[in-house]
């Protein structure tokens, strides 16, 4: 049955009855806790992704690797990051593979991509919330592509760690990314406060309450400082 499902993948499209792939779904469930069987299934899925099967089938395979993928599938998925049609699904899988190699592959692709594909990878790095991505994102805050710089700020805000907050405080974002960087700082401060790290959160709030920040930013920072004081 499993062999038949893999054979069906060769010509699969979204208009077909998804039940033809049910044996793969069942295998994913059945191999939980069986390392050898899960590795074999992952290898078969990754190998199929490398073939010339159609677009719909490759999307399905990326979804499967999102569930069963490990470091062994990272290279296969990373090879799709430059594909305008499949980059999104490859990122979807890489975001959810816990192996550090997945995050590294996303970071390595940044220098090879531009425009929306690069922005997508930046977003995925934010989703993974790894401090290992902070320096790579911080370096993009001054990017000549304002959309990329804004995305980098949002990515750091999504990571929400003290390391990300420090990078934002030391950065000099491009002119068009200042507001996004400010929002990211507030996001980091809120996360630090929620984690009980009042000291670092207060530093950020104080920096945003001073200077020529917009009124709404100063108001948010003031409320943050009050929250820090109330939870000491």
mmCIF file with all atom_site columns, C-alpha atoms in Angstrom:
data_model
loop_
_atom_site.group_PDB
_atom_site.id
_atom_site.type_symbol
_atom_site.label_atom_id
_atom_site.label_alt_id
_atom_site.label_comp_id
_atom_site.label_asym_id
_atom_site.label_entity_id
_atom_site.label_seq_id
_atom_site.pdbx_PDB_ins_code
_atom_site.Cartn_x
_atom_site.Cartn_y
_atom_site.Cartn_z
_atom_site.occupancy
_atom_site.B_iso_or_equiv
_atom_site.pdbx_formal_charge
_atom_site.auth_seq_id
_atom_site.auth_comp_id
_atom_site.auth_asym_id
_atom_site.auth_atom_id
_atom_site.pdbx_PDB_model_num
ATOM 1   C CA . UNK A 1 1   ? 0.000  0.000  0.000   1.00 0.00 ? 1   UNK A CA 1
ATOM 2   C CA . UNK A 1 2   ? 2.798  2.420  0.867   1.00 0.00 ? 2   UNK A CA 1
ATOM 3   C CA . UNK A 1 3   ? 4.541  1.704  -2.436  1.00 0.00 ? 3   UNK A CA 1
ATOM 4   C CA . UNK A 1 4   ? 1.286  2.425  -4.259  1.00 0.00 ? 4   UNK A CA 1
ATOM 5   C CA . UNK A 1 5   ? 0.943  5.752  -2.460  1.00 0.00 ? 5   UNK A CA 1
ATOM 6   C CA . UNK A 1 6   ? 4.456  6.785  -3.476  1.00 0.00 ? 6   UNK A CA 1
ATOM 7   C CA . UNK A 1 7   ? 3.652  5.739  -7.048  1.00 0.00 ? 7   UNK A CA 1
ATOM 8   C CA . UNK A 1 8   ? 0.504  7.882  -6.896  1.00 0.00 ? 8   UNK A CA 1
ATOM 9   C CA . UNK A 1 9   ? 2.594  10.868 -5.880  1.00 0.00 ? 9   UNK A CA 1
ATOM 10  C CA . UNK A 1 10  ? 4.246  10.885 -9.295  1.00 0.00 ? 10  UNK A CA 1
ATOM 11  C CA . UNK A 1 11  ? 1.074  12.203 -10.889 1.00 0.00 ? 11  UNK A CA 1
ATOM 12  C CA . UNK A 1 12  ? -0.747 13.620 -7.873  1.00 0.00 ? 12  UNK A CA 1
ATOM 13  C CA . UNK A 1 13  ? -2.595 16.925 -8.080  1.00 0.00 ? 13  UNK A CA 1
ATOM 14  C CA . UNK A 1 14  ? -4.989 18.729 -5.737  1.00 0.00 ? 14  UNK A CA 1
ATOM 15  C CA . UNK A 1 15  ? -7.965 17.632 -7.811  1.00 0.00 ? 15  UNK A CA 1
ATOM 16  C CA . UNK A 1 16  ? -7.433 13.978 -6.946  1.00 0.00 ? 16  UNK A CA 1
ATOM 17  C CA . UNK A 1 17  ? -8.911 12.094 -4.042  1.00 0.00 ? 17  UNK A CA 1
ATOM 18  C CA . UNK A 1 18  ? -6.385 12.586 -1.191  1.00 0.00 ? 18  UNK A CA 1
ATOM 19  C CA . UNK A 1 19  ? -7.172 9.074  0.007   1.00 0.00 ? 19  UNK A CA 1
ATOM 20  C CA . UNK A 1 20  ? -4.623 7.743  -2.488  1.00 0.00 ? 20  UNK A CA 1
ATOM 21  C CA . UNK A 1 21  ? -1.975 9.155  -0.147  1.00 0.00 ? 21  UNK A CA 1
ATOM 22  C CA . UNK A 1 22  ? -3.540 7.773  3.031   1.00 0.00 ? 22  UNK A CA 1
ATOM 23  C CA . UNK A 1 23  ? -0.913 5.020  3.395   1.00 0.00 ? 23  UNK A CA 1
ATOM 24  C CA . UNK A 1 24  ? 1.724  7.731  3.811   1.00 0.00 ? 24  UNK A CA 1
ATOM 25  C CA . UNK A 1 25  ? -0.378 9.460  6.451   1.00 0.00 ? 25  UNK A CA 1
ATOM 26  C CA . UNK A 1 26  ? -0.780 6.141  8.219   1.00 0.00 ? 26  UNK A CA 1
ATOM 27  C CA . UNK A 1 27  ? 2.948  5.435  8.010   1.00 0.00 ? 27  UNK A CA 1
ATOM 28  C CA . UNK A 1 28  ? 3.714  8.780  9.647   1.00 0.00 ? 28  UNK A CA 1
ATOM 29  C CA . UNK A 1 29  ? 1.530  7.785  12.589  1.00 0.00 ? 29  UNK A CA 1
ATOM 30  C CA . UNK A 1 30  ? 2.771  4.195  12.703  1.00 0.00 ? 30  UNK A CA 1
ATOM 31  C CA . UNK A 1 31  ? 6.463  5.125  12.723  1.00 0.00 ? 31  UNK A CA 1
ATOM 32  C CA . UNK A 1 32  ? 6.263  7.344  15.783  1.00 0.00 ? 32  UNK A CA 1
ATOM 33  C CA . UNK A 1 33  ? 8.701  5.897  18.287  1.00 0.00 ? 33  UNK A CA 1
ATOM 34  C CA . UNK A 1 34  ? 10.312 3.632  15.663  1.00 0.00 ? 34  UNK A CA 1
ATOM 35  C CA . UNK A 1 35  ? 13.503 5.451  14.729  1.00 0.00 ? 35  UNK A CA 1
ATOM 36  C CA . UNK A 1 36  ? 14.590 3.152  11.932  1.00 0.00 ? 36  UNK A CA 1
ATOM 37  C CA . UNK A 1 37  ? 11.184 3.084  10.251  1.00 0.00 ? 37  UNK A CA 1
ATOM 38  C CA . UNK A 1 38  ? 10.794 6.853  10.571  1.00 0.00 ? 38  UNK A CA 1
ATOM 39  C CA . UNK A 1 39  ? 14.245 7.411  9.035   1.00 0.00 ? 39  UNK A CA 1
ATOM 40  C CA . UNK A 1 40  ? 13.355 5.145  6.137   1.00 0.00 ? 40  UNK A CA 1
ATOM 41  C CA . UNK A 1 41  ? 10.104 7.010  5.554   1.00 0.00 ? 41  UNK A CA 1
ATOM 42  C CA . UNK A 1 42  ? 11.857 10.371 5.703   1.00 0.00 ? 42  UNK A CA 1
ATOM 43  C CA . UNK A 1 43  ? 14.457 9.210  3.199   1.00 0.00 ? 43  UNK A CA 1
ATOM 44  C CA . UNK A 1 44  ? 11.760 8.083  0.781   1.00 0.00 ? 44  UNK A CA 1
ATOM 45  C CA . UNK A 1 45  ? 9.920  11.387 1.065   1.00 0.00 ? 45  UNK A CA 1
ATOM 46  C CA . UNK A 1 46  ? 13.085 13.445 0.572   1.00 0.00 ? 46  UNK A CA 1
ATOM 47  C CA . UNK A 1 47  ? 14.144 11.298 -2.379  1.00 0.00 ? 47  UNK A CA 1
ATOM 48  C CA . UNK A 1 48  ? 10.746 11.788 -4.011  1.00 0.00 ? 48  UNK A CA 1
ATOM 49  C CA . UNK A 1 49  ? 11.066 15.545 -3.563  1.00 0.00 ? 49  UNK A CA 1
ATOM 50  C CA . UNK A 1 50  ? 14.244 15.489 -5.653  1.00 0.00 ? 50  UNK A CA 1
ATOM 51  C CA . UNK A 1 51  ? 12.498 13.943 -8.638  1.00 0.00 ? 51  UNK A CA 1
ATOM 52  C CA . UNK A 1 52  ? 10.639 15.710 -11.438 1.00 0.00 ? 52  UNK A CA 1
ATOM 53  C CA . UNK A 1 53  ? 7.176  15.116 -9.983  1.00 0.00 ? 53  UNK A CA 1
ATOM 54  C CA . UNK A 1 54  ? 4.660  17.916 -10.353 1.00 0.00 ? 54  UNK A CA 1
ATOM 55  C CA . UNK A 1 55  ? 4.222  21.025 -8.265  1.00 0.00 ? 55  UNK A CA 1
ATOM 56  C CA . UNK A 1 56  ? 1.236  19.785 -6.254  1.00 0.00 ? 56  UNK A CA 1
ATOM 57  C CA . UNK A 1 57  ? 3.041  16.605 -5.262  1.00 0.00 ? 57  UNK A CA 1
ATOM 58  C CA . UNK A 1 58  ? 6.097  18.552 -4.128  1.00 0.00 ? 58  UNK A CA 1
ATOM 59  C CA . UNK A 1 59  ? 3.922  20.741 -1.936  1.00 0.00 ? 59  UNK A CA 1
ATOM 60  C CA . UNK A 1 60  ? 2.510  17.606 -0.318  1.00 0.00 ? 60  UNK A CA 1
ATOM 61  C CA . UNK A 1 61  ? 6.000  16.244 0.257   1.00 0.00 ? 61  UNK A CA 1
ATOM 62  C CA . UNK A 1 62  ? 7.103  19.460 1.936   1.00 0.00 ? 62  UNK A CA 1
ATOM 63  C CA . UNK A 1 63  ? 4.110  19.156 4.253   1.00 0.00 ? 63  UNK A CA 1
ATOM 64  C CA . UNK A 1 64  ? 5.073  15.597 5.116   1.00 0.00 ? 64  UNK A CA 1
ATOM 65  C CA . UNK A 1 65  ? 8.678  16.592 5.799   1.00 0.00 ? 65  UNK A CA 1
ATOM 66  C CA . UNK A 1 66  ? 7.406  19.331 8.066   1.00 0.00 ? 66  UNK A CA 1
ATOM 67  C CA . UNK A 1 67  ? 6.149  16.498 10.273  1.00 0.00 ? 67  UNK A CA 1
ATOM 68  C CA . UNK A 1 68  ? 8.847  13.846 9.941   1.00 0.00 ? 68  UNK A CA 1
ATOM 69  C CA . UNK A 1 69  ? 11.802 15.902 8.738   1.00 0.00 ? 69  UNK A CA 1
ATOM 70  C CA . UNK A 1 70  ? 15.127 15.939 10.563  1.00 0.00 ? 70  UNK A CA 1
ATOM 71  C CA . UNK A 1 71  ? 18.582 17.238 9.769   1.00 0.00 ? 71  UNK A CA 1
ATOM 72  C CA . UNK A 1 72  ? 18.718 14.574 7.050   1.00 0.00 ? 72  UNK A CA 1
ATOM 73  C CA . UNK A 1 73  ? 16.084 16.426 4.986   1.00 0.00 ? 73  UNK A CA 1
ATOM 74  C CA . UNK A 1 74  ? 17.458 19.929 5.413   1.00 0.00 ? 74  UNK A CA 1
ATOM 75  C CA . UNK A 1 75  ? 19.653 20.050 2.312   1.00 0.00 ? 75  UNK A CA 1
ATOM 76  C CA . UNK A 1 76  ? 16.853 18.769 0.079   1.00 0.00 ? 76  UNK A CA 1
ATOM 77  C CA . UNK A 1 77  ? 14.467 21.410 1.395   1.00 0.00 ? 77  UNK A CA 1
ATOM 78  C CA . UNK A 1 78  ? 17.088 24.170 1.328   1.00 0.00 ? 78  UNK A CA 1
ATOM 79  C CA . UNK A 1 79  ? 17.638 23.526 -2.378  1.00 0.00 ? 79  UNK A CA 1
ATOM 80  C CA . UNK A 1 80  ? 14.065 24.760 -2.943  1.00 0.00 ? 80  UNK A CA 1
ATOM 81  C CA . UNK A 1 81  ? 14.454 28.089 -1.173  1.00 0.00 ? 81  UNK A CA 1
ATOM 82  C CA . UNK A 1 82  ? 15.372 29.830 -4.420  1.00 0.00 ? 82  UNK A CA 1
ATOM 83  C CA . UNK A 1 83  ? 12.388 28.328 -6.238  1.00 0.00 ? 83  UNK A CA 1
ATOM 84  C CA . UNK A 1 84  ? 9.733  31.034 -6.546  1.00 0.00 ? 84  UNK A CA 1
ATOM 85  C CA . UNK A 1 85  ? 6.913  28.484 -6.509  1.00 0.00 ? 85  UNK A CA 1
ATOM 86  C CA . UNK A 1 86  ? 8.168  26.120 -3.804  1.00 0.00 ? 86  UNK A CA 1
ATOM 87  C CA . UNK A 1 87  ? 10.201 28.378 -1.519  1.00 0.00 ? 87  UNK A CA 1
ATOM 88  C CA . UNK A 1 88  ? 7.228  29.006 0.743   1.00 0.00 ? 88  UNK A CA 1
ATOM 89  C CA . UNK A 1 89  ? 6.526  25.314 1.309   1.00 0.00 ? 89  UNK A CA 1
ATOM 90  C CA . UNK A 1 90  ? 10.211 24.537 1.837   1.00 0.00 ? 90  UNK A CA 1
ATOM 91  C CA . UNK A 1 91  ? 10.364 27.268 4.467   1.00 0.00 ? 91  UNK A CA 1
ATOM 92  C CA . UNK A 1 92  ? 7.187  25.924 6.040   1.00 0.00 ? 92  UNK A CA 1
ATOM 93  C CA . UNK A 1 93  ? 8.990  22.635 6.618   1.00 0.00 ? 93  UNK A CA 1
ATOM 94  C CA . UNK A 1 94  ? 12.311 24.145 7.690   1.00 0.00 ? 94  UNK A CA 1
ATOM 95  C CA . UNK A 1 95  ? 10.585 26.390 10.222  1.00 0.00 ? 95  UNK A CA 1
ATOM 96  C CA . UNK A 1 96  ? 9.308  23.328 12.026  1.00 0.00 ? 96  UNK A CA 1
ATOM 97  C CA . UNK A 1 97  ? 12.263 20.961 11.845  1.00 0.00 ? 97  UNK A CA 1
ATOM 98  C CA . UNK A 1 98  ? 13.864 21.358 15.293  1.00 0.00 ? 98  UNK A CA 1
ATOM 99  C CA . UNK A 1 99  ? 17.380 20.449 14.157  1.00 0.00 ? 99  UNK A CA 1
ATOM 100 C CA . UNK A 1 100 ? 19.756 23.464 14.285  1.00 0.00 ? 100 UNK A CA 1
ATOM 101 C CA . UNK A 1 101 ? 20.813 22.587 10.744  1.00 0.00 ? 101 UNK A CA 1
ATOM 102 C CA . UNK A 1 102 ? 17.438 23.850 9.533   1.00 0.00 ? 102 UNK A CA 1
ATOM 103 C CA . UNK A 1 103 ? 18.040 27.288 10.975  1.00 0.00 ? 103 UNK A CA 1
ATOM 104 C CA . UNK A 1 104 ? 21.565 27.334 9.601   1.00 0.00 ? 104 UNK A CA 1
ATOM 105 C CA . UNK A 1 105 ? 20.314 26.454 6.120   1.00 0.00 ? 105 UNK A CA 1
ATOM 106 C CA . UNK A 1 106 ? 17.883 29.364 6.237   1.00 0.00 ? 106 UNK A CA 1
ATOM 107 C CA . UNK A 1 107 ? 20.642 31.724 7.369   1.00 0.00 ? 107 UNK A CA 1
ATOM 108 C CA . UNK A 1 108 ? 22.999 30.460 4.670   1.00 0.00 ? 108 UNK A CA 1
ATOM 109 C CA . UNK A 1 109 ? 20.399 31.221 2.005   1.00 0.00 ? 109 UNK A CA 1
ATOM 110 C CA . UNK A 1 110 ? 20.118 34.902 2.903   1.00 0.00 ? 110 UNK A CA 1
ATOM 111 C CA . UNK A 1 111 ? 23.147 35.907 0.836   1.00 0.00 ? 111 UNK A CA 1
ATOM 112 C CA . UNK A 1 112 ? 21.793 34.031 -2.180  1.00 0.00 ? 112 UNK A CA 1
ATOM 113 C CA . UNK A 1 113 ? 18.281 35.462 -2.242  1.00 0.00 ? 113 UNK A CA 1
ATOM 114 C CA . UNK A 1 114 ? 16.660 38.839 -2.781  1.00 0.00 ? 114 UNK A CA 1
ATOM 115 C CA . UNK A 1 115 ? 13.253 40.443 -2.722  1.00 0.00 ? 115 UNK A CA 1
ATOM 116 C CA . UNK A 1 116 ? 10.274 38.448 -1.523  1.00 0.00 ? 116 UNK A CA 1
ATOM 117 C CA . UNK A 1 117 ? 12.200 35.179 -1.262  1.00 0.00 ? 117 UNK A CA 1
ATOM 118 C CA . UNK A 1 118 ? 14.713 36.780 1.086   1.00 0.00 ? 118 UNK A CA 1
ATOM 119 C CA . UNK A 1 119 ? 11.943 38.402 3.111   1.00 0.00 ? 119 UNK A CA 1
ATOM 120 C CA . UNK A 1 120 ? 10.274 35.018 3.422   1.00 0.00 ? 120 UNK A CA 1
ATOM 121 C CA . UNK A 1 121 ? 13.419 33.425 4.823   1.00 0.00 ? 121 UNK A CA 1
ATOM 122 C CA . UNK A 1 122 ? 13.818 36.291 7.284   1.00 0.00 ? 122 UNK A CA 1
ATOM 123 C CA . UNK A 1 123 ? 10.265 35.671 8.450   1.00 0.00 ? 123 UNK A CA 1
ATOM 124 C CA . UNK A 1 124 ? 11.017 31.976 8.917   1.00 0.00 ? 124 UNK A CA 1
ATOM 125 C CA . UNK A 1 125 ? 14.054 32.782 11.034  1.00 0.00 ? 125 UNK A CA 1
ATOM 126 C CA . UNK A 1 126 ? 11.800 34.865 13.237  1.00 0.00 ? 126 UNK A CA 1
ATOM 127 C CA . UNK A 1 127 ? 9.392  31.951 13.561  1.00 0.00 ? 127 UNK A CA 1
ATOM 128 C CA . UNK A 1 128 ? 12.235 29.666 14.686  1.00 0.00 ? 128 UNK A CA 1
ATOM 129 C CA . UNK A 1 129 ? 13.179 32.181 17.429  1.00 0.00 ? 129 UNK A CA 1
ATOM 130 C CA . UNK A 1 130 ? 16.847 31.185 17.585  1.00 0.00 ? 130 UNK A CA 1
ATOM 131 C CA . UNK A 1 131 ? 19.423 33.533 19.058  1.00 0.00 ? 131 UNK A CA 1
ATOM 132 C CA . UNK A 1 132 ? 21.821 32.094 16.485  1.00 0.00 ? 132 UNK A CA 1
ATOM 133 C CA . UNK A 1 133 ? 19.902 34.106 13.863  1.00 0.00 ? 133 UNK A CA 1
ATOM 134 C CA . UNK A 1 134 ? 20.201 37.448 15.630  1.00 0.00 ? 134 UNK A CA 1
ATOM 135 C CA . UNK A 1 135 ? 23.504 38.577 14.122  1.00 0.00 ? 135 UNK A CA 1
ATOM 136 C CA . UNK A 1 136 ? 22.387 37.677 10.593  1.00 0.00 ? 136 UNK A CA 1
ATOM 137 C CA . UNK A 1 137 ? 19.151 39.614 10.981  1.00 0.00 ? 137 UNK A CA 1
ATOM 138 C CA . UNK A 1 138 ? 20.830 42.558 12.678  1.00 0.00 ? 138 UNK A CA 1
ATOM 139 C CA . UNK A 1 139 ? 23.167 42.873 9.699   1.00 0.00 ? 139 UNK A CA 1
ATOM 140 C CA . UNK A 1 140 ? 20.135 43.381 7.453   1.00 0.00 ? 140 UNK A CA 1
ATOM 141 C CA . UNK A 1 141 ? 18.622 46.239 9.433   1.00 0.00 ? 141 UNK A CA 1
ATOM 142 C CA . UNK A 1 142 ? 20.535 48.714 7.281   1.00 0.00 ? 142 UNK A CA 1
ATOM 143 C CA . UNK A 1 143 ? 19.882 46.902 4.012   1.00 0.00 ? 143 UNK A CA 1
ATOM 144 C CA . UNK A 1 144 ? 19.371 49.115 0.972   1.00 0.00 ? 144 UNK A CA 1
ATOM 145 C CA . UNK A 1 145 ? 16.103 47.277 0.325   1.00 0.00 ? 145 UNK A CA 1
ATOM 146 C CA . UNK A 1 146 ? 13.820 48.880 2.893   1.00 0.00 ? 146 UNK A CA 1
ATOM 147 C CA . UNK A 1 147 ? 11.418 45.940 2.772   1.00 0.00 ? 147 UNK A CA 1
ATOM 148 C CA . UNK A 1 148 ? 14.266 43.612 3.727   1.00 0.00 ? 148 UNK A CA 1
ATOM 149 C CA . UNK A 1 149 ? 15.362 45.931 6.535   1.00 0.00 ? 149 UNK A CA 1
ATOM 150 C CA . UNK A 1 150 ? 11.810 46.087 7.890   1.00 0.00 ? 150 UNK A CA 1
ATOM 151 C CA . UNK A 1 151 ? 11.511 42.311 7.706   1.00 0.00 ? 151 UNK A CA 1
ATOM 152 C CA . UNK A 1 152 ? 14.772 41.936 9.621   1.00 0.00 ? 152 UNK A CA 1
ATOM 153 C CA . UNK A 1 153 ? 13.448 44.185 12.370  1.00 0.00 ? 153 UNK A CA 1
ATOM 154 C CA . UNK A 1 154 ? 10.235 42.168 12.527  1.00 0.00 ? 154 UNK A CA 1
ATOM 155 C CA . UNK A 1 155 ? 12.277 38.982 12.659  1.00 0.00 ? 155 UNK A CA 1
ATOM 156 C CA . UNK A 1 156 ? 14.245 40.231 15.647  1.00 0.00 ? 156 UNK A CA 1
ATOM 157 C CA . UNK A 1 157 ? 11.009 41.293 17.288  1.00 0.00 ? 157 UNK A CA 1
ATOM 158 C CA . UNK A 1 158 ? 9.655  37.788 16.753  1.00 0.00 ? 158 UNK A CA 1
ATOM 159 C CA . UNK A 1 159 ? 12.713 36.221 18.402  1.00 0.00 ? 159 UNK A CA 1
ATOM 160 C CA . UNK A 1 160 ? 11.938 38.394 21.451  1.00 0.00 ? 160 UNK A CA 1
ATOM 161 C CA . UNK A 1 161 ? 15.041 37.523 23.448  1.00 0.00 ? 161 UNK A CA 1
ATOM 162 C CA . UNK A 1 162 ? 17.494 39.663 25.382  1.00 0.00 ? 162 UNK A CA 1
ATOM 163 C CA . UNK A 1 163 ? 20.053 38.946 22.657  1.00 0.00 ? 163 UNK A CA 1
ATOM 164 C CA . UNK A 1 164 ? 17.667 40.249 20.004  1.00 0.00 ? 164 UNK A CA 1
ATOM 165 C CA . UNK A 1 165 ? 16.888 43.282 22.143  1.00 0.00 ? 165 UNK A CA 1
ATOM 166 C CA . UNK A 1 166 ? 20.583 44.041 22.527  1.00 0.00 ? 166 UNK A CA 1
ATOM 167 C CA . UNK A 1 167 ? 21.132 43.807 18.787  1.00 0.00 ? 167 UNK A CA 1
ATOM 168 C CA . UNK A 1 168 ? 18.257 46.194 18.158  1.00 0.00 ? 168 UNK A CA 1
ATOM 169 C CA . UNK A 1 169 ? 19.592 48.698 20.688  1.00 0.00 ? 169 UNK A CA 1
ATOM 170 C CA . UNK A 1 170 ? 23.030 48.675 19.065  1.00 0.00 ? 170 UNK A CA 1
ATOM 171 C CA . UNK A 1 171 ? 21.781 48.799 15.483  1.00 0.00 ? 171 UNK A CA 1
ATOM 172 C CA . UNK A 1 172 ? 21.423 51.669 13.061  1.00 0.00 ? 172 UNK A CA 1
ATOM 173 C CA . UNK A 1 173 ? 18.481 50.663 10.896  1.00 0.00 ? 173 UNK A CA 1
ATOM 174 C CA . UNK A 1 174 ? 17.900 52.239 7.517   1.00 0.00 ? 174 UNK A CA 1
ATOM 175 C CA . UNK A 1 175 ? 15.653 55.281 7.555   1.00 0.00 ? 175 UNK A CA 1
ATOM 176 C CA . UNK A 1 176 ? 12.598 53.393 6.384   1.00 0.00 ? 176 UNK A CA 1
ATOM 177 C CA . UNK A 1 177 ? 13.012 50.664 9.002   1.00 0.00 ? 177 UNK A CA 1
ATOM 178 C CA . UNK A 1 178 ? 13.102 52.841 12.136  1.00 0.00 ? 178 UNK A CA 1
ATOM 179 C CA . UNK A 1 179 ? 9.440  52.314 13.018  1.00 0.00 ? 179 UNK A CA 1
ATOM 180 C CA . UNK A 1 180 ? 9.714  48.553 12.530  1.00 0.00 ? 180 UNK A CA 1
ATOM 181 C CA . UNK A 1 181 ? 12.817 48.468 14.728  1.00 0.00 ? 181 UNK A CA 1
ATOM 182 C CA . UNK A 1 182 ? 11.001 50.414 17.430  1.00 0.00 ? 182 UNK A CA 1
ATOM 183 C CA . UNK A 1 183 ? 8.078  47.993 17.328  1.00 0.00 ? 183 UNK A CA 1
ATOM 184 C CA . UNK A 1 184 ? 10.550 45.125 17.577  1.00 0.00 ? 184 UNK A CA 1
ATOM 185 C CA . UNK A 1 185 ? 12.136 46.662 20.669  1.00 0.00 ? 185 UNK A CA 1
ATOM 186 C CA . UNK A 1 186 ? 8.734  46.932 22.301  1.00 0.00 ? 186 UNK A CA 1
ATOM 187 C CA . UNK A 1 187 ? 8.012  43.304 21.433  1.00 0.00 ? 187 UNK A CA 1
ATOM 188 C CA . UNK A 1 188 ? 11.287 42.230 23.023  1.00 0.00 ? 188 UNK A CA 1
ATOM 189 C CA . UNK A 1 189 ? 10.590 44.305 26.121  1.00 0.00 ? 189 UNK A CA 1
ATOM 190 C CA . UNK A 1 190 ? 7.118  42.802 26.501  1.00 0.00 ? 190 UNK A CA 1
ATOM 191 C CA . UNK A 1 191 ? 8.528  39.297 26.227  1.00 0.00 ? 191 UNK A CA 1
ATOM 192 C CA . UNK A 1 192 ? 11.292 40.007 28.726  1.00 0.00 ? 192 UNK A CA 1
ATOM 193 C CA . UNK A 1 193 ? 8.762  41.455 31.150  1.00 0.00 ? 193 UNK A CA 1
ATOM 194 C CA . UNK A 1 194 ? 6.505  38.430 30.756  1.00 0.00 ? 194 UNK A CA 1
ATOM 195 C CA . UNK A 1 195 ? 9.483  36.189 31.529  1.00 0.00 ? 195 UNK A CA 1
ATOM 196 C CA . UNK A 1 196 ? 10.222 38.128 34.718  1.00 0.00 ? 196 UNK A CA 1
ATOM 197 C CA . UNK A 1 197 ? 13.296 39.864 33.320  1.00 0.00 ? 197 UNK A CA 1
ATOM 198 C CA . UNK A 1 198 ? 12.226 43.296 34.514  1.00 0.00 ? 198 UNK A CA 1
ATOM 199 C CA . UNK A 1 199 ? 15.748 44.692 34.514  1.00 0.00 ? 199 UNK A CA 1
ATOM 200 C CA . UNK A 1 200 ? 16.385 44.260 30.784  1.00 0.00 ? 200 UNK A CA 1
ATOM 201 C CA . UNK A 1 201 ? 12.802 45.180 29.906  1.00 0.00 ? 201 UNK A CA 1
ATOM 202 C CA . UNK A 1 202 ? 13.099 48.411 31.875  1.00 0.00 ? 202 UNK A CA 1
ATOM 203 C CA . UNK A 1 203 ? 16.261 49.393 30.000  1.00 0.00 ? 203 UNK A CA 1
ATOM 204 C CA . UNK A 1 204 ? 14.391 49.122 26.706  1.00 0.00 ? 204 UNK A CA 1
ATOM 205 C CA . UNK A 1 205 ? 11.317 50.960 27.944  1.00 0.00 ? 205 UNK A CA 1
ATOM 206 C CA . UNK A 1 206 ? 13.427 53.814 29.315  1.00 0.00 ? 206 UNK A CA 1
ATOM 207 C CA . UNK A 1 207 ? 15.261 54.207 26.025  1.00 0.00 ? 207 UNK A CA 1
ATOM 208 C CA . UNK A 1 208 ? 11.953 54.429 24.166  1.00 0.00 ? 208 UNK A CA 1
ATOM 209 C CA . UNK A 1 209 ? 10.362 56.845 26.636  1.00 0.00 ? 209 UNK A CA 1
ATOM 210 C CA . UNK A 1 210 ? 13.083 59.422 26.011  1.00 0.00 ? 210 UNK A CA 1
ATOM 211 C CA . UNK A 1 211 ? 14.165 61.382 22.959  1.00 0.00 ? 211 UNK A CA 1
ATOM 212 C CA . UNK A 1 212 ? 12.034 62.152 19.943  1.00 0.00 ? 212 UNK A CA 1
ATOM 213 C CA . UNK A 1 213 ? 9.976  58.997 19.804  1.00 0.00 ? 213 UNK A CA 1
ATOM 214 C CA . UNK A 1 214 ? 6.352  59.333 18.607  1.00 0.00 ? 214 UNK A CA 1
ATOM 215 C CA . UNK A 1 215 ? 3.750  59.917 21.278  1.00 0.00 ? 215 UNK A CA 1
ATOM 216 C CA . UNK A 1 216 ? 2.280  56.421 21.049  1.00 0.00 ? 216 UNK A CA 1
ATOM 217 C CA . UNK A 1 217 ? 5.720  54.873 21.526  1.00 0.00 ? 217 UNK A CA 1
ATOM 218 C CA . UNK A 1 218 ? 6.418  56.976 24.597  1.00 0.00 ? 218 UNK A CA 1
ATOM 219 C CA . UNK A 1 219 ? 3.027  56.045 25.980  1.00 0.00 ? 219 UNK A CA 1
ATOM 220 C CA . UNK A 1 220 ? 3.692  52.334 25.468  1.00 0.00 ? 220 UNK A CA 1
ATOM 221 C CA . UNK A 1 221 ? 7.138  52.682 27.036  1.00 0.00 ? 221 UNK A CA 1
ATOM 222 C CA . UNK A 1 222 ? 5.723  54.525 30.038  1.00 0.00 ? 222 UNK A CA 1
ATOM 223 C CA . UNK A 1 223 ? 3.137  51.829 30.572  1.00 0.00 ? 223 UNK A CA 1
ATOM 224 C CA . UNK A 1 224 ? 5.920  49.286 30.321  1.00 0.00 ? 224 UNK A CA 1
ATOM 225 C CA . UNK A 1 225 ? 7.962  51.026 32.983  1.00 0.00 ? 225 UNK A CA 1
ATOM 226 C CA . UNK A 1 226 ? 4.946  51.120 35.266  1.00 0.00 ? 226 UNK A CA 1
ATOM 227 C CA . UNK A 1 227 ? 4.425  47.391 34.676  1.00 0.00 ? 227 UNK A CA 1
ATOM 228 C CA . UNK A 1 228 ? 8.062  46.740 35.556  1.00 0.00 ? 228 UNK A CA 1
ATOM 229 C CA . UNK A 1 229 ? 7.648  48.651 38.805  1.00 0.00 ? 229 UNK A CA 1
ATOM 230 C CA . UNK A 1 230 ? 4.408  46.867 39.657  1.00 0.00 ? 230 UNK A CA 1
ATOM 231 C CA . UNK A 1 231 ? 5.902  43.403 39.256  1.00 0.00 ? 231 UNK A CA 1
ATOM 232 C CA . UNK A 1 232 ? 9.127  43.845 41.216  1.00 0.00 ? 232 UNK A CA 1
#
